[in-house]
mmCIF file of C-alpha atoms in Angstrom:
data_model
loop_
_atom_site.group_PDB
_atom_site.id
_atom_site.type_symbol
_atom_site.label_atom_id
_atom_site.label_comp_id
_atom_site.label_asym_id
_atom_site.label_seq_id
_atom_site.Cartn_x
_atom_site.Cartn_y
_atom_site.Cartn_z
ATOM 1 C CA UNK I 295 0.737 -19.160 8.782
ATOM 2 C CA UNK I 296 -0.999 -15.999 7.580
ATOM 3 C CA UNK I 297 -3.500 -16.403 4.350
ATOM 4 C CA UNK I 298 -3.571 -12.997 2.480
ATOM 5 C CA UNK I 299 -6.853 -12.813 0.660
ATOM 6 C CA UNK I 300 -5.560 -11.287 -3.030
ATOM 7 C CA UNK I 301 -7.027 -7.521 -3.597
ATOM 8 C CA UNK I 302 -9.803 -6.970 -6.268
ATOM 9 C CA UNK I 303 -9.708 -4.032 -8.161
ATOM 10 C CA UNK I 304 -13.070 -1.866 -9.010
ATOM 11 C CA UNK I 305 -14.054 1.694 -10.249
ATOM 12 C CA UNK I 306 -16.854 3.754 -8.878
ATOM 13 C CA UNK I 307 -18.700 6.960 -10.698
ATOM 14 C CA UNK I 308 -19.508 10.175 -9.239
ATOM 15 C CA UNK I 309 -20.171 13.465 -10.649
ATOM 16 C CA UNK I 310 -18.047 15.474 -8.910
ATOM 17 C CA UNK I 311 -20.919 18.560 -8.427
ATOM 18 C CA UNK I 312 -22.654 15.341 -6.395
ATOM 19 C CA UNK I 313 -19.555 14.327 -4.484
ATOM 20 C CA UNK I 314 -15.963 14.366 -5.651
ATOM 21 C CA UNK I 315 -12.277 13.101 -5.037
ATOM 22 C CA UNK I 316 -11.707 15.996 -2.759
ATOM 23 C CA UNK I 317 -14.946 15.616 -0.983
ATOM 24 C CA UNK I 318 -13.465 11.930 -0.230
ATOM 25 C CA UNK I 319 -10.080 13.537 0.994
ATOM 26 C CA UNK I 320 -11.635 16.076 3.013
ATOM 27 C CA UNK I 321 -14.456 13.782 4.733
ATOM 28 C CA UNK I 322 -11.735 10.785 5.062
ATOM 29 C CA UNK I 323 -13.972 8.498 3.451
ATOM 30 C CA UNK I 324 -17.801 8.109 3.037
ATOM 31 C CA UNK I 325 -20.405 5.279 3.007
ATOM 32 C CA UNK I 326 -21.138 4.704 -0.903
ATOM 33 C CA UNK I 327 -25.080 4.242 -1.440
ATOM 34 C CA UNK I 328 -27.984 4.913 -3.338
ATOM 35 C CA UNK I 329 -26.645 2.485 -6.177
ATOM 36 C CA UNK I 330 -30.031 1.230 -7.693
ATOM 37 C CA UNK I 331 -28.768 -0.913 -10.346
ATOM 38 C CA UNK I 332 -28.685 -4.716 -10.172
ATOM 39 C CA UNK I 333 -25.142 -5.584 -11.628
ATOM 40 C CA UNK I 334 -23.612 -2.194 -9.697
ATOM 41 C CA UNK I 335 -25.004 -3.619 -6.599
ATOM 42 C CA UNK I 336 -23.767 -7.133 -7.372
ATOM 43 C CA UNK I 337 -20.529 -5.343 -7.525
ATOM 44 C CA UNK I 338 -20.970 -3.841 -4.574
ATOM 45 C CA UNK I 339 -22.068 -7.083 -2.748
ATOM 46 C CA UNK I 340 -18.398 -8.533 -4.233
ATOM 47 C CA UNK I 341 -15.866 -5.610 -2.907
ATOM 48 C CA UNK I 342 -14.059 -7.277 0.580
ATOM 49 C CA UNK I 343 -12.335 -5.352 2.698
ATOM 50 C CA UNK I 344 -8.868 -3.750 1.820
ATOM 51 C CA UNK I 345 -9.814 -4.095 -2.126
ATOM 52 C CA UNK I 346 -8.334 -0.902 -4.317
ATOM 53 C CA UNK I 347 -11.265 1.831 -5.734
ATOM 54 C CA UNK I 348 -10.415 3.613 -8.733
ATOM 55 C CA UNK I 349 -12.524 7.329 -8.219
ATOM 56 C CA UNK I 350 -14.181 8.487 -11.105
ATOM 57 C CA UNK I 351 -15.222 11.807 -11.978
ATOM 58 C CA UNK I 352 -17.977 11.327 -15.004
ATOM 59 C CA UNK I 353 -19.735 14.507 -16.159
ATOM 60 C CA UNK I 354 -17.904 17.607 -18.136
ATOM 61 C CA UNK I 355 -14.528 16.274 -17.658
ATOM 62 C CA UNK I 356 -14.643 12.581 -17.336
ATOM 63 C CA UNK I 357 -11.276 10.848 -15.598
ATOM 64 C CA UNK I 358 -10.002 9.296 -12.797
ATOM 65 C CA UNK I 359 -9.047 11.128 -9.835
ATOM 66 C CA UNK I 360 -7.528 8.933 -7.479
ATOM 67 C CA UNK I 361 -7.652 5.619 -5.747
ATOM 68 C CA UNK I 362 -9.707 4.444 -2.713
ATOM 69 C CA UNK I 363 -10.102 1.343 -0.729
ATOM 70 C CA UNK I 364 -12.773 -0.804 1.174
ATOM 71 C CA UNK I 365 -12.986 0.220 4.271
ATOM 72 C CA UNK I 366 -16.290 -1.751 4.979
ATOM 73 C CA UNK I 367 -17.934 -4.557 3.064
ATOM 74 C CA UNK I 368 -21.421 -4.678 1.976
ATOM 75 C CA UNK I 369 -24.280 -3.351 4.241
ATOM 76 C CA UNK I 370 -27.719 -2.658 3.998
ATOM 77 C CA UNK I 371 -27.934 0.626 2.314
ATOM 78 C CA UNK I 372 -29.238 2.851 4.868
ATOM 79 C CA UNK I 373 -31.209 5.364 2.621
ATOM 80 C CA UNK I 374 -33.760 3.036 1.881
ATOM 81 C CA UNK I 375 -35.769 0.376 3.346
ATOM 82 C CA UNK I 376 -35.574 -2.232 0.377
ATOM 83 C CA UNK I 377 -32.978 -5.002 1.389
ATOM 84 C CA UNK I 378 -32.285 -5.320 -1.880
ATOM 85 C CA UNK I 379 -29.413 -2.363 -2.204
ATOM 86 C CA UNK I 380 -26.010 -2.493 -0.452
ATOM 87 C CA UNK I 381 -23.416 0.119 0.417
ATOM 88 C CA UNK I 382 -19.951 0.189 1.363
ATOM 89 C CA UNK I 383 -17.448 2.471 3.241
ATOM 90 C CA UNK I 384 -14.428 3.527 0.996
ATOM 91 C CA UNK I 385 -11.343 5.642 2.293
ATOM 92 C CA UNK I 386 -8.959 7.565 0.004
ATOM 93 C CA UNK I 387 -5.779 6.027 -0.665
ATOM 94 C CA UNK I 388 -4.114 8.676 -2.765
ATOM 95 C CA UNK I 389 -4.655 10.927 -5.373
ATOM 96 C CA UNK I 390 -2.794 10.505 -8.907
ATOM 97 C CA UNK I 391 -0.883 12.874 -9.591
ATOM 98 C CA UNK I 392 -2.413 13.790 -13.017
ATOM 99 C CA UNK I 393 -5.690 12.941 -13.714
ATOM 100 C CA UNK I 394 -6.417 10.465 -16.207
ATOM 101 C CA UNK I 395 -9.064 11.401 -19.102
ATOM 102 C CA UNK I 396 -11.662 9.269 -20.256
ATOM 103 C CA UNK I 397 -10.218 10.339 -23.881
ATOM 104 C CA UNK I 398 -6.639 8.952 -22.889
ATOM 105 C CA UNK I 399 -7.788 5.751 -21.255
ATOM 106 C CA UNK I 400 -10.003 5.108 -24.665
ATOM 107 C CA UNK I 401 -6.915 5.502 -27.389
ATOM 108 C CA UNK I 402 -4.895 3.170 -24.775
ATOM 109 C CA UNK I 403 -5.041 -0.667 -26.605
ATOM 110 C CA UNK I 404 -4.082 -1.905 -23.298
ATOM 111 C CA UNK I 405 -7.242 -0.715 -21.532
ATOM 112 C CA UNK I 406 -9.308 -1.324 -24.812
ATOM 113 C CA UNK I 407 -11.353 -3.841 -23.078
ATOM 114 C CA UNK I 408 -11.833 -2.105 -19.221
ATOM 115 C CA UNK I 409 -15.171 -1.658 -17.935
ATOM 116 C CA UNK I 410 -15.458 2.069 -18.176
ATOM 117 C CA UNK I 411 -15.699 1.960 -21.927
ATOM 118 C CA UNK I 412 -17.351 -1.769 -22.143
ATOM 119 C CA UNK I 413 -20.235 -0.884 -20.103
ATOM 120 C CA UNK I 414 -19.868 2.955 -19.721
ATOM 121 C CA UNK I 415 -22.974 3.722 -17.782
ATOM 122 C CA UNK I 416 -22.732 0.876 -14.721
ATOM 123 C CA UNK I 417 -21.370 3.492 -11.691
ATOM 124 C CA UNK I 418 -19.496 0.343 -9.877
ATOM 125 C CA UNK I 419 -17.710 -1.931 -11.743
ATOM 126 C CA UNK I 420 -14.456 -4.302 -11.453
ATOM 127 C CA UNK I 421 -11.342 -3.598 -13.253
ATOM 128 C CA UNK I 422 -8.372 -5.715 -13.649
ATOM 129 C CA UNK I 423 -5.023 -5.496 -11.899
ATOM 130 C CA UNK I 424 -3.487 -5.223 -15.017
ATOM 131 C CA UNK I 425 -5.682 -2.487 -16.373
ATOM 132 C CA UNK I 426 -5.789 -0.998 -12.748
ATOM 133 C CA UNK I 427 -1.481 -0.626 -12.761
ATOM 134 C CA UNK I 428 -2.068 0.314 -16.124
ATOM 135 C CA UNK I 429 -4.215 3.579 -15.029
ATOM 136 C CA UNK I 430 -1.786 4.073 -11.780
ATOM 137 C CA UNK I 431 1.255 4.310 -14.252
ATOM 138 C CA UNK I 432 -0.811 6.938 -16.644
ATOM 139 C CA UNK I 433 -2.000 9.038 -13.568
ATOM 140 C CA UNK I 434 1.869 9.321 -12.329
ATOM 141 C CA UNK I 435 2.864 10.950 -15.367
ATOM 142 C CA UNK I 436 4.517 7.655 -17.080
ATOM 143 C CA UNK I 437 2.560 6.065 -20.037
#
C-alpha cells in the first residue's frame, strides 16, 4: 500500500526585474535563496517535495503569474555561510492563463483572509488549497 503525503500549498515573491515567471520557464526551475526573514525561512524549512508554488510578481504590477512546485526540500542556502537560512529548488508547473492582480485577489471575500494581503510583505508564505483553487480558477479566466 502506497501512502500519498497530501500537497501544501505556498506563494513566493519576486520582483520580476530580479527574476520573473519567465525567467523560471526559461531556466526550468531555480534554487530559491537569499530569504533572510525568520517566518519566510520557517516556511521554507516546511515546503516537502512535490508541494504547489504560487509565483508572484510584486513591484509595479503586483499578481500571480503562474504555479511552481518543490522540486527540492530545504537546504543550506548556499549564498551564505550562516546555517541559519534555507533554500529550495522550485520547477514551473504552468503558467495561468491570465494573470491574477493583487487588486482582484483583494475585492475577492473568498481570499479575504490569504496571506498575501494578511501579511503582505513575508516573500514565502502558505496558502490554502481552497484559496490556492480559488486563484487557479481566477487565473483561467473563470471567477
Amino acid at each position: 500500500m502506497h501512502i500519498i503525503n497530501p500537497v501544501n500549498y505556498w506563494l513566493v515573491k519576486s520582483e520580476p526585474s530580479a527574476y520573473s515567471w519567465d525567467d523560471l520557464v526559461k531556466d526550468v526551475g531555480t534554487r530559491w535563496d537569499g530569504v533572510r526573514n525568520y517566518q519566510a525561512r520557517n516556511n521554507l524549512r516546511a515546503m516537502k517535495k512535490g508541494d504547489l508554488v504560487l509565483y508572484y510578481h510584486s513591484g509595479a504590477q503586483p499578481e500571480i503569474a503562474g504555479v511552481a512546485k518543490v522540486a527540492k526540500e530545504s537546504y543550506q542556502d548556499p549564498t551564505t555561510d550562516d546555517d541559519r537560512w534555507v533554500a529550495v529548488d522550485l520547477t514551473p508547473v504552468k503558467p495561468l492563463n491570465r494573470p491574477v492582480p493583487l487588486d482582484d485577489i483583494k475585492k475577492d471575500k473568498r481570499l479575504s483572509n490569504i496571506s498575501l494581503i494578511k501579511q503582505g510583505r513575508l516573500s514565502v508564505m502558505p496558502v490554502t488549497k481552497d484559496e490556492h483553487d480559488v486563484i487557479l480558477g481566477m487565473g483561467s479566466g473563470k471567477k
